[in-house]
Coordinates of C-alpha atoms in Angstrom, one line a residue:
Chain A
M244 CA -6.2 31.9 20.1
A245 CA -3.3 31.0 17.8
S246 CA -2.5 32.9 14.7
V247 CA -4.4 32.9 11.5
M248 CA -1.5 31.1 9.9
L249 CA -3.1 27.8 10.9
P250 CA -6.2 27.9 8.6
L251 CA -4.1 29.6 5.9
S252 CA -1.7 26.6 5.9
V253 CA -4.7 24.6 4.6
G254 CA -6.6 27.3 2.8
I255 CA -3.8 28.7 0.6
P256 CA -2.9 25.3 -1.0
L257 CA -6.7 24.6 -1.5
L258 CA -7.1 28.0 -3.3
S259 CA -3.9 27.5 -5.3
A260 CA -4.9 24.1 -6.5
V261 CA -8.1 25.6 -8.0
L262 CA -6.2 28.6 -9.4
I263 CA -3.7 26.3 -11.1
L264 CA -6.5 24.5 -12.9
L265 CA -8.4 27.7 -13.9
I266 CA -5.4 29.7 -15.1
G267 CA -3.8 26.5 -16.5
K268 CA -6.4 26.5 -19.2
A269 CA -5.0 29.7 -20.7
W270 CA -1.4 29.4 -19.7
R271 CA 0.2 26.0 -19.5
N272 CA 3.1 26.9 -17.2
A273 CA 0.8 28.1 -14.5
G274 CA 1.5 25.1 -12.3
A275 CA 5.2 25.2 -12.5
L276 CA 5.1 28.8 -11.2
F277 CA 2.3 28.5 -8.6
A278 CA 3.2 25.2 -7.0
P279 CA 6.7 26.1 -5.7
I280 CA 5.4 29.6 -4.6
T281 CA 2.5 28.0 -2.7
T282 CA 4.7 25.4 -1.0
L283 CA 7.3 28.1 -0.2
I284 CA 4.6 30.2 1.6
T285 CA 3.4 27.2 3.6
L286 CA 7.0 26.4 4.5
V287 CA 7.6 29.9 5.7
F288 CA 4.4 29.6 7.9
A289 CA 5.6 26.2 9.2
I290 CA 9.0 27.6 10.2
D291 CA 7.5 30.7 11.7
L292 CA 5.0 28.6 13.7
L293 CA 7.9 26.6 15.2
G294 CA 8.6 29.4 17.6
A295 CA 4.9 30.2 18.3
D296 CA 3.1 29.3 21.5
A297 CA 0.8 26.3 21.4
G298 CA -2.8 27.2 20.9
T299 CA -6.0 26.6 19.1
Y300 CA -7.8 28.4 16.2
W301 CA -11.6 28.3 16.3
M302 CA -13.0 28.0 12.7
G303 CA -15.7 30.6 12.2
G304 CA -15.4 31.7 15.8
W305 CA -17.3 28.7 17.2
P306 CA -15.8 27.6 20.5
P307 CA -15.0 23.9 21.0
P308 CA -16.6 21.4 21.3
F309 CA -19.2 22.8 19.0
G310 CA -17.1 24.1 16.2
I311 CA -14.1 22.7 14.4
V312 CA -10.8 23.7 16.0
L313 CA -7.3 23.7 14.6
V314 CA -4.7 22.8 17.2
L315 CA -1.1 23.7 17.2
D316 CA 1.1 21.9 19.7
S317 CA 4.7 20.7 19.6
V318 CA 3.8 17.5 17.8
S319 CA 1.9 19.3 15.0
K320 CA 4.8 21.7 14.7
V321 CA 7.2 18.9 13.9
L322 CA 4.9 17.3 11.3
L323 CA 3.9 20.7 9.8
L324 CA 7.6 21.5 9.3
V325 CA 8.6 18.2 7.7
V326 CA 5.5 18.0 5.4
N327 CA 6.0 21.5 4.0
M328 CA 9.8 21.2 3.7
V329 CA 9.6 18.0 1.7
A330 CA 6.7 19.4 -0.3
F331 CA 8.6 22.6 -1.2
L332 CA 11.8 20.7 -2.3
A333 CA 9.7 18.1 -4.2
S334 CA 7.8 20.8 -6.1
V335 CA 11.0 22.6 -7.1
Y336 CA 12.4 19.3 -8.3
A337 CA 9.1 18.6 -10.2
V338 CA 9.5 21.8 -12.2
S339 CA 12.4 20.3 -13.9
Y340 CA 11.5 16.6 -13.8
M341 CA 7.9 16.8 -15.0
Q342 CA 8.7 18.5 -18.3
K343 CA 8.5 15.2 -20.2
Y344 CA 4.9 14.6 -19.0
T345 CA 1.7 16.0 -20.5
A346 CA -1.1 17.6 -18.4
Q347 CA 1.4 19.1 -16.0
N348 CA -1.2 21.5 -14.5
K349 CA -3.3 18.6 -13.4
F350 CA -0.2 17.2 -11.7
Y351 CA 0.5 20.3 -9.8
A352 CA -3.1 20.8 -8.8
L353 CA -3.2 17.3 -7.4
F354 CA 0.1 17.7 -5.7
I355 CA -1.0 20.9 -3.9
L356 CA -4.3 19.4 -3.0
M357 CA -2.5 16.5 -1.4
L358 CA -0.4 19.0 0.6
A359 CA -3.6 20.8 1.7
G360 CA -5.0 17.5 2.9
M361 CA -1.9 16.6 4.9
N362 CA -1.6 20.1 6.5
G363 CA -5.3 19.7 7.5
V364 CA -4.8 16.3 9.0
V365 CA -1.8 17.5 11.0
L366 CA -3.6 20.6 12.4
T367 CA -7.1 19.5 13.0
G368 CA -8.5 18.8 16.5
D369 CA -11.7 17.2 15.3
L370 CA -12.1 13.5 14.4
F371 CA -14.5 13.9 11.4
N372 CA -12.5 16.8 10.1
L373 CA -9.5 14.6 10.2
Y374 CA -11.3 12.0 8.1
V375 CA -12.3 14.6 5.5
F376 CA -8.7 16.0 5.2
L377 CA -7.4 12.4 5.1
E378 CA -9.7 11.6 2.2
I379 CA -8.6 14.8 0.4
A380 CA -5.0 13.7 0.7
S381 CA -5.7 10.1 -0.1
I382 CA -7.9 10.7 -3.2
A383 CA -5.3 13.1 -4.6
S384 CA -2.6 10.4 -4.0
Y385 CA -4.7 7.7 -5.6
A386 CA -4.9 9.8 -8.7
L387 CA -1.2 10.8 -8.6
V388 CA 0.0 7.1 -8.4
G389 CA -1.7 6.4 -11.7
F390 CA -0.6 9.7 -13.3
G391 CA 1.6 8.0 -15.9
V392 CA -1.4 6.0 -17.2
E393 CA 0.7 3.1 -18.3
H394 CA -0.2 -0.6 -17.6
E395 CA 1.7 -1.0 -14.3
E396 CA 0.8 2.5 -12.9
L397 CA -2.9 2.0 -13.5
E398 CA -2.8 -1.4 -11.8
A399 CA -0.9 -0.1 -8.8
G400 CA -3.2 2.9 -8.5
F401 CA -6.3 0.7 -8.6
K402 CA -5.0 -1.6 -6.0
Y403 CA -4.1 1.3 -3.8
L404 CA -7.5 2.9 -4.3
V405 CA -9.3 -0.3 -3.3
L406 CA -7.3 -0.9 -0.2
G407 CA -7.2 2.8 0.8
T408 CA -11.0 3.0 0.5
I409 CA -11.5 0.0 2.8
A410 CA -9.2 1.7 5.3
S411 CA -11.0 5.0 5.1
T412 CA -14.4 3.3 5.5
M413 CA -13.2 1.5 8.6
L414 CA -12.0 4.8 10.0
L415 CA -15.5 6.2 9.5
V416 CA -17.0 3.2 11.3
G417 CA -14.6 3.9 14.2
I418 CA -15.5 7.6 14.3
A419 CA -19.2 6.7 14.3
I420 CA -18.7 4.3 17.2
V421 CA -16.8 7.0 19.1
Y422 CA -19.5 9.5 18.4
N423 CA -22.2 7.2 19.6
L424 CA -20.4 6.5 22.9
T425 CA -19.3 10.1 23.7
G426 CA -21.6 12.3 21.8
S427 CA -18.8 14.4 20.4
V428 CA -16.2 14.3 17.6
N429 CA -13.9 16.9 19.1
M430 CA -10.7 15.0 20.0
A431 CA -10.2 16.8 23.4
D432 CA -13.8 16.4 24.3
V433 CA -13.7 12.7 23.5
A434 CA -10.5 12.4 25.5
R435 CA -12.1 14.1 28.5
F436 CA -14.9 11.6 28.3
V437 CA -12.7 8.6 27.7
S438 CA -10.3 9.4 30.6
G439 CA -13.2 9.4 33.1
M440 CA -14.7 6.1 32.1
P441 CA -13.8 2.5 32.9
P442 CA -12.2 0.2 30.2
N443 CA -14.8 -0.4 27.6
K444 CA -15.0 -3.0 24.8
A445 CA -16.7 -0.7 22.3
L446 CA -14.0 1.9 22.6
L447 CA -11.3 -0.7 22.2
F448 CA -13.2 -1.9 19.1
A449 CA -13.2 1.7 17.7
L450 CA -9.5 1.9 18.5
A451 CA -8.8 -1.3 16.6
M452 CA -10.7 0.2 13.6
F453 CA -8.4 3.2 13.8
L454 CA -5.3 1.0 14.1
F455 CA -6.4 -0.9 11.0
G456 CA -7.2 2.2 9.0
F457 CA -4.1 4.2 9.9
G458 CA -1.9 1.1 9.9
L459 CA -2.9 0.6 6.3
K460 CA -2.2 4.2 5.3
A461 CA 1.1 3.9 7.1
G462 CA 2.0 0.7 5.3
L463 CA 2.7 -1.4 8.3
V464 CA 2.9 -5.2 7.8
P465 CA 0.3 -7.0 7.3
F466 CA -1.4 -4.0 5.6
H467 CA 1.6 -3.2 3.4
A468 CA 0.7 -5.0 0.1
W469 CA -0.2 -1.8 -1.8
L470 CA 2.8 0.2 -0.8
P471 CA 5.6 -1.4 -2.9
D472 CA 3.4 -1.2 -6.0
A473 CA 2.0 2.3 -5.5
H474 CA 5.1 4.2 -4.3
P475 CA 7.4 3.3 -7.2
S476 CA 4.7 3.8 -9.9
A477 CA 4.2 7.5 -9.3
P478 CA 6.5 10.1 -10.8
A479 CA 9.7 10.7 -8.7
P480 CA 8.5 13.9 -6.8
V481 CA 5.3 12.1 -5.9
S482 CA 7.2 9.0 -4.8
A483 CA 9.2 11.3 -2.6
M484 CA 6.1 12.8 -1.1
L485 CA 4.2 9.5 -0.7
S486 CA 7.1 7.7 1.0
G487 CA 8.6 10.7 2.6
V488 CA 5.6 12.4 4.2
L489 CA 2.2 11.0 3.2
I490 CA 2.6 7.7 5.1
K491 CA 3.5 9.7 8.2
A492 CA 1.1 12.6 7.9
I493 CA -2.0 10.5 7.3
G494 CA -0.8 7.2 8.8
V495 CA 1.5 7.4 11.7
Y496 CA 0.7 10.9 13.0
P497 CA -3.1 10.3 13.5
L498 CA -2.3 6.9 15.0
I499 CA -0.1 8.5 17.6
R500 CA -2.5 11.4 18.2
I501 CA -5.5 9.1 18.7
T502 CA -3.7 6.5 20.8
Y503 CA -2.0 9.0 23.1
S504 CA -3.9 12.2 23.2
V505 CA -7.4 10.9 22.8
F506 CA -7.4 7.4 24.2
G507 CA -4.7 7.8 26.8
A508 CA -2.5 4.9 25.4
P509 CA -4.1 1.7 26.6
N510 CA -1.4 -1.0 27.1
I511 CA -3.0 -3.6 24.8
I512 CA -2.9 -1.2 21.8
L513 CA 0.6 -0.1 22.6
N514 CA 1.7 -3.7 22.6
L515 CA 0.0 -4.3 19.3
I516 CA 1.7 -1.3 17.7
L517 CA 5.1 -2.5 19.1
W518 CA 4.8 -6.0 17.6
L519 CA 3.4 -4.7 14.3
G520 CA 6.5 -2.5 14.2
V521 CA 8.8 -5.4 14.9
I522 CA 7.2 -7.5 12.2
S523 CA 7.2 -4.6 9.7
A524 CA 10.9 -3.9 10.3
V525 CA 11.8 -7.5 9.6
V526 CA 9.5 -8.4 6.7
G527 CA 10.1 -5.1 4.9
V528 CA 13.9 -5.5 4.9
F529 CA 13.8 -9.1 3.8
L530 CA 11.5 -8.3 0.9
A531 CA 13.8 -5.4 0.0
L532 CA 16.9 -7.6 -0.1
G533 CA 15.9 -9.4 -3.3
Q534 CA 14.9 -6.4 -5.3
Y535 CA 16.7 -5.1 -8.3
D536 CA 14.2 -2.3 -9.2
I537 CA 15.7 0.7 -7.4
K538 CA 12.4 2.4 -6.5
R539 CA 10.7 -0.8 -5.5
L540 CA 13.6 -1.6 -3.2
M541 CA 13.3 1.8 -1.5
A542 CA 9.5 1.3 -1.1
Y543 CA 10.1 -1.9 0.8
H544 CA 12.6 -0.1 3.0
S545 CA 9.8 2.4 3.8
V546 CA 7.8 -0.4 5.2
S547 CA 10.8 -1.5 7.3
Q548 CA 11.6 2.0 8.5
M549 CA 8.0 2.6 9.5
G550 CA 8.4 -0.5 11.6
Y551 CA 11.2 1.4 13.6
V552 CA 8.8 4.3 14.2
A553 CA 6.1 1.9 15.3
I554 CA 8.5 0.2 17.7
G555 CA 9.4 3.6 19.3
I556 CA 5.7 4.6 19.6
G557 CA 4.7 1.2 21.0
L558 CA 7.3 1.5 23.8
G559 CA 5.3 4.3 25.4
T560 CA 8.3 5.9 27.2
P561 CA 9.2 9.5 26.7
L562 CA 12.5 8.5 25.1
G563 CA 10.9 6.0 22.8
I564 CA 8.3 8.5 21.5
A565 CA 10.9 11.2 21.0
A566 CA 13.2 8.8 19.2
A567 CA 10.2 7.7 17.0
L568 CA 9.4 11.3 16.1
F569 CA 13.0 11.9 15.4
H570 CA 13.2 8.9 13.2
M571 CA 10.1 10.0 11.4
F572 CA 11.7 13.3 10.7
N573 CA 14.9 11.7 9.5
H574 CA 13.1 9.2 7.4
A575 CA 11.2 12.0 5.6
L576 CA 14.6 13.6 4.8
F577 CA 16.6 10.6 3.6
K578 CA 13.7 8.8 1.9
S579 CA 12.7 11.8 -0.2
L580 CA 16.4 12.3 -1.0
L581 CA 16.7 8.7 -2.1
F582 CA 13.5 8.7 -4.2
L583 CA 14.5 12.0 -5.8
S584 CA 18.0 10.8 -6.7
A585 CA 16.5 7.6 -8.0
G586 CA 14.3 9.8 -10.2
S587 CA 17.4 11.6 -11.5
L588 CA 19.1 8.3 -12.2
E589 CA 16.0 6.9 -13.9
S590 CA 15.4 10.0 -16.1
A591 CA 19.1 9.9 -17.1
T592 CA 19.5 6.2 -17.8
G593 CA 15.9 5.4 -18.8
T594 CA 15.8 2.3 -16.5
R595 CA 15.0 1.4 -12.9
D596 CA 16.9 -1.9 -13.0
L597 CA 20.0 -1.7 -10.9
R598 CA 21.8 -4.4 -13.0
Q599 CA 21.7 -2.2 -16.1
M600 CA 23.2 0.8 -14.3
G601 CA 26.8 1.0 -13.1
G602 CA 29.7 3.3 -13.0
L603 CA 27.5 6.4 -12.8
K604 CA 29.8 8.0 -10.3
K605 CA 31.9 9.6 -12.9
K606 CA 29.1 10.8 -15.1
M607 CA 26.7 12.1 -12.5
P608 CA 28.8 13.2 -9.5
I609 CA 26.2 15.2 -7.6
T610 CA 23.4 12.7 -8.0
S611 CA 25.8 9.9 -7.0
L612 CA 26.9 11.8 -3.9
A613 CA 23.3 12.4 -3.0
T614 CA 22.5 8.7 -3.5
A615 CA 25.4 7.8 -1.3
T616 CA 24.4 10.2 1.4
G617 CA 20.9 8.9 1.5
S618 CA 22.0 5.3 1.5
L619 CA 24.4 5.9 4.4
S620 CA 21.7 7.8 6.3
I621 CA 19.1 5.1 6.0
A622 CA 21.6 2.4 6.8
G623 CA 22.5 4.2 10.0
V624 CA 26.2 5.0 9.5
P625 CA 27.4 7.7 11.8
P626 CA 27.5 10.7 11.6
F627 CA 24.4 10.8 9.4
N628 CA 21.0 11.4 10.9
G629 CA 19.6 7.8 10.6
F630 CA 22.3 6.5 12.9
F631 CA 21.2 8.6 15.9
S632 CA 17.5 8.0 15.7
K633 CA 17.9 4.3 15.3
L634 CA 20.4 4.2 18.2
L635 CA 18.0 6.1 20.4
I636 CA 15.1 3.7 19.5
I637 CA 17.3 0.7 20.4
I638 CA 18.4 2.4 23.7
A639 CA 14.8 3.2 24.5
A640 CA 13.8 -0.4 23.8
I641 CA 16.5 -1.7 26.1
M642 CA 15.5 0.7 28.8
A643 CA 11.9 -0.4 28.5
K644 CA 13.1 -4.1 28.8
Q645 CA 11.9 -5.0 25.3
Y646 CA 15.0 -6.9 24.5
V647 CA 13.5 -8.7 21.5
A648 CA 12.5 -5.5 19.8
A649 CA 15.9 -4.0 20.5
G650 CA 17.7 -7.0 19.0
V651 CA 15.4 -7.0 16.0
A652 CA 16.0 -3.3 15.4
A653 CA 19.8 -3.7 15.5
F654 CA 19.7 -6.8 13.2
V655 CA 17.4 -5.0 10.7
S656 CA 19.8 -2.1 10.7
L657 CA 22.6 -4.5 9.5
L658 CA 20.4 -5.9 6.7
T659 CA 19.5 -2.3 5.6
L660 CA 23.2 -1.6 5.4
A661 CA 23.7 -4.7 3.2
S662 CA 20.8 -3.8 1.0
F663 CA 22.1 -0.2 0.4
T664 CA 25.6 -1.4 -0.2
K665 CA 24.1 -3.3 -3.0
V666 CA 22.4 -0.2 -4.4
M667 CA 25.7 1.7 -4.3
K668 CA 27.7 -1.1 -5.8
Y669 CA 25.4 -1.6 -8.7
S670 CA 24.5 1.9 -9.6
L671 CA 27.5 4.1 -8.7
L672 CA 30.6 1.9 -8.7
G673 CA 31.7 -0.7 -11.2
K674 CA 32.2 -0.4 -14.9
L675 CA 30.2 2.1 -17.0
N676 CA 27.8 0.6 -19.4
E677 CA 28.7 1.7 -23.0
K678 CA 25.4 3.1 -23.8
Y679 CA 25.8 5.7 -21.1
E680 CA 29.0 7.3 -22.4
R681 CA 27.2 10.5 -23.3
L682 CA 25.3 10.8 -20.0
K683 CA 25.1 14.2 -18.4
E684 CA 24.5 15.4 -14.8
S685 CA 20.9 16.1 -14.0
P686 CA 19.5 19.7 -14.6
V687 CA 20.5 22.4 -12.2
L688 CA 17.2 22.6 -10.2
M689 CA 17.2 18.9 -9.5
A690 CA 20.8 19.0 -8.5
I691 CA 20.2 21.9 -6.1
V692 CA 17.3 20.1 -4.4
L693 CA 19.5 16.9 -4.0
T694 CA 22.3 19.0 -2.5
I695 CA 20.0 20.7 0.0
L696 CA 18.5 17.4 1.2
S697 CA 22.0 15.9 1.5
V698 CA 23.2 18.8 3.6
L699 CA 20.1 18.5 5.8
C700 CA 20.7 14.8 6.3
L701 CA 24.3 15.4 7.5
G702 CA 23.4 18.6 9.5
V703 CA 20.6 17.0 11.5
G704 CA 23.0 14.1 12.2
L705 CA 25.8 16.4 13.4
F706 CA 23.5 18.5 15.6
Y707 CA 21.1 15.8 16.8
N708 CA 21.4 16.8 20.4
Y709 CA 20.1 20.3 19.6
F710 CA 17.1 18.9 17.6
M711 CA 16.3 16.3 20.3
D712 CA 16.3 18.9 23.1
S713 CA 14.5 21.7 21.3
I714 CA 11.9 19.8 19.2
F715 CA 11.4 16.1 19.8
N716 CA 11.6 15.8 23.6
P717 CA 9.0 18.6 24.2
A718 CA 6.8 16.9 21.6
A719 CA 7.1 13.5 23.4
N720 CA 6.2 15.1 26.7
D721 CA 3.2 16.8 25.2
L722 CA 2.0 13.5 23.8
L723 CA 2.2 11.8 27.1
N724 CA 0.4 14.6 28.9
Q725 CA -3.2 14.0 28.0
A726 CA -4.6 16.4 30.6
K727 CA -2.6 19.3 29.1
Y728 CA -4.0 18.6 25.6
I729 CA -7.6 18.6 26.9
S730 CA -7.2 21.8 28.9
M731 CA -5.4 23.5 26.0
V732 CA -8.2 22.8 23.6
I733 CA -11.3 23.0 25.7
G734 CA -10.1 25.5 28.2
G735 CA -8.4 27.8 25.6
Chain B
M249 CA -30.7 -3.9 17.4
V250 CA -31.7 -5.9 14.3
V251 CA -31.2 -2.9 12.0
Y252 CA -27.6 -2.5 13.2
I253 CA -26.9 -6.2 12.5
L254 CA -28.4 -6.0 9.1
D255 CA -26.4 -2.8 8.4
M256 CA -23.2 -4.6 9.4
V257 CA -24.2 -7.5 7.1
I258 CA -24.4 -5.0 4.2
L259 CA -20.9 -3.7 5.2
V260 CA -19.4 -7.1 5.2
I261 CA -21.0 -8.0 1.8
G262 CA -19.6 -4.8 0.4
I263 CA -16.1 -5.5 1.6
Y264 CA -16.3 -9.1 0.4
C265 CA -17.5 -7.9 -3.0
L266 CA -14.7 -5.3 -3.2
I267 CA -12.0 -7.7 -2.4
A268 CA -13.0 -11.1 -3.8
K269 CA -14.9 -10.2 -7.0
R270 CA -12.7 -10.1 -10.0
H271 CA -14.8 -8.0 -12.3
L272 CA -13.9 -4.3 -12.0
I273 CA -17.5 -3.1 -12.1
K274 CA -18.6 -5.5 -9.4
K275 CA -15.8 -4.2 -7.3
I276 CA -17.1 -0.7 -7.8
I277 CA -20.6 -1.9 -6.7
G278 CA -19.0 -3.4 -3.7
M279 CA -17.4 -0.2 -2.8
V280 CA -20.7 1.7 -3.1
L281 CA -22.4 -0.9 -0.9
M282 CA -19.7 -0.5 1.7
E283 CA -19.9 3.3 1.8
Y284 CA -23.7 3.3 1.9
S285 CA -23.8 0.9 4.8
V286 CA -21.5 3.2 6.8
N287 CA -23.6 6.2 6.0
L288 CA -26.7 4.3 7.1
F289 CA -24.8 3.4 10.3
L290 CA -24.3 7.1 11.0
I291 CA -27.9 7.9 10.4
L292 CA -29.0 5.1 12.6
I293 CA -27.0 6.5 15.5
G294 CA -28.9 9.8 15.2
Y295 CA -32.3 8.2 14.7
R296 CA -35.2 8.5 17.1
H297 CA -38.5 6.8 17.0
N298 CA -41.2 9.3 16.1
G299 CA -38.5 12.0 15.9
I300 CA -39.1 15.5 14.5
A301 CA -36.8 17.5 12.2
P302 CA -34.1 19.2 14.2
I303 CA -35.1 22.8 13.2
L304 CA -36.0 25.0 16.2
M305 CA -38.9 27.3 15.3
P306 CA -39.6 30.4 17.5
D307 CA -42.9 29.0 18.6
E308 CA -41.5 25.5 19.3
N309 CA -41.7 24.0 22.8
R310 CA -38.1 23.5 23.8
V311 CA -38.7 20.6 26.1
H312 CA -40.7 18.8 23.4
F313 CA -37.9 19.7 20.9
A314 CA -35.2 18.3 23.1
Q315 CA -37.1 15.1 23.7
Y316 CA -38.1 14.3 20.1
G317 CA -35.7 16.2 17.8
V318 CA -33.3 13.8 16.0
D319 CA -29.6 14.3 16.4
P320 CA -28.6 16.7 13.5
L321 CA -24.8 16.1 13.7
P322 CA -24.7 12.6 12.0
Q323 CA -26.9 14.0 9.2
A324 CA -24.3 16.7 8.6
L325 CA -21.5 14.1 8.7
V326 CA -23.3 11.8 6.3
L327 CA -23.8 14.7 3.7
T328 CA -20.0 15.2 3.7
S329 CA -19.3 11.5 3.6
I330 CA -21.7 11.0 0.6
V331 CA -19.8 13.7 -1.3
I332 CA -16.4 12.0 -0.5
G333 CA -17.9 8.7 -1.6
L334 CA -19.0 10.3 -4.9
G335 CA -15.4 11.5 -5.4
T336 CA -14.0 8.0 -4.8
L337 CA -16.6 6.4 -7.0
A338 CA -15.8 8.8 -9.9
L339 CA -12.1 8.1 -9.5
M340 CA -12.6 4.4 -9.4
A341 CA -14.8 4.4 -12.5
A342 CA -12.1 6.5 -14.3
Y343 CA -9.5 4.0 -13.3
A344 CA -11.7 1.1 -14.6
M345 CA -12.1 2.8 -17.9
R346 CA -8.4 3.5 -18.3
L347 CA -7.6 -0.1 -17.2
Y348 CA -10.0 -1.4 -19.9
E349 CA -8.4 0.8 -22.6
K350 CA -4.9 -0.6 -21.7
Y351 CA -5.7 -4.3 -21.0
R352 CA -8.9 -4.8 -23.0
T353 CA -10.5 -6.6 -20.1
F354 CA -12.4 -5.9 -16.9
D355 CA -11.1 -9.1 -15.2
M356 CA -8.7 -8.1 -12.4
S357 CA -7.1 -11.6 -12.4
E358 CA -5.8 -10.8 -15.9
I359 CA -4.5 -7.4 -14.8
R360 CA -1.3 -8.6 -13.1
R361 CA 2.0 -7.3 -14.2
L362 CA 3.3 -6.2 -10.8
K363 CA 4.8 -8.8 -8.5
G364 CA 7.6 -9.5 -6.1

């Protein structure tokens, strides 16, 4: 039995979200105090669990496959760490950023609720439980996208809500089919049943349903239409959470878990994921090239970068999966950095249009440095972290003899560099617009968060070898070893 | 078999209504249809002809119970999924009201400011 920290990672945020709403009625700063404390606690748990042994926690003491189990293995550890780290930094940033909004407590409650849902999705070992947590995270995010209640935000939120609901419904259909075939919703139990049975069209149909549902939540092309509307419309800390971790925790991670640990990675699905990834990488970056809205541009790059992750997953080799997980980790760091610094630029200048910015380097040195770090990381310039994970994905693609995917990945990387050169040229360099003469650097808390994320981007890049060996390679090996997952959950 | 096909027909009508209809309230109705059809699908999976309620009484014959009791798990799943559906429905209705306040219309084809 693993430690009680597993259920607490979900339970503490759930409790805290309710407390914020209750206490918030009497004291309007309740959220600004409770949210960073809650995320700090879950972050400490996540860091502590990194060193823990893999294991399961039986909810209510019911043994699997009858009860719900929470499973901690090396893949969940990576996701748990990155989700809680970005959540903590974003919530600290929000304390300063959200001051201009009304109904702050509702914001914090939804934010923490979304975190609870994501932690649940990452830890659960039960298909229906995964659906429930996924819906908690999704519904909270639907509400957060429309939080500004202006014309565009409401439109984007409604669009996201409609498409997200269809995806969730398809997931439930998939789960129902799996239950009908195997008589269980416990992932390991389903895996044991599936591995002993011949290829089956109904199972493939269920897997296609999962691919659609999680692909939409992950924003892969052709299911990406909501993403460039929804991610920029939310307030900056939420954009950072949505683009940084939500699309991974409720999109890519369950997709990996279900394809590899539960269904044992059938080739046809792996190929589908690979080509979805190639298309996403290309389409996302081409759509991003023409954008002048800074947050919209970054949202399109999320589509493109998720394409890289999908390429790595679709290869199905240990190096490919490890590189994909590493890229997922890096993307969470630099994309949240980019969205948070875009938020700083927006709240200082009052616009998201790149053409109206310019010369901000002198007025906002820290934010500019952070924007530059994030841009160089996502563009894959050594020694920043994005370079190594992209290089590893390309190497893995060449070793798996997928030359087209490798070529596309390299080509997209160049276009990403071009696109972010544009961001830096328009926003940081050039002549200062007269109306920004009296601009000041962003508040201390926001600047501290940006600095921490920048240092992390550089640090992970410099010590990439250490991170690959200690975290990502074991995770990839665990994913490929289906028998070990089954014996850990059912036997333990 | 026919009931499953009819159920899938409801599902498809729901999805069509949610995507293709332009009126916000019709979209909401489509969403409800879609979710109910999936709930019905789950119930159909656990259904047994002439089944009995899955509550094991002390004087119940176990063999008879195992033979005729309906599967209780899908019913538990459906309860949860109905509650989730209610949450989504409430949020969607709230969105529709807010959109109407801003745009003064329920027609989704006139609510188009985002593009590109």
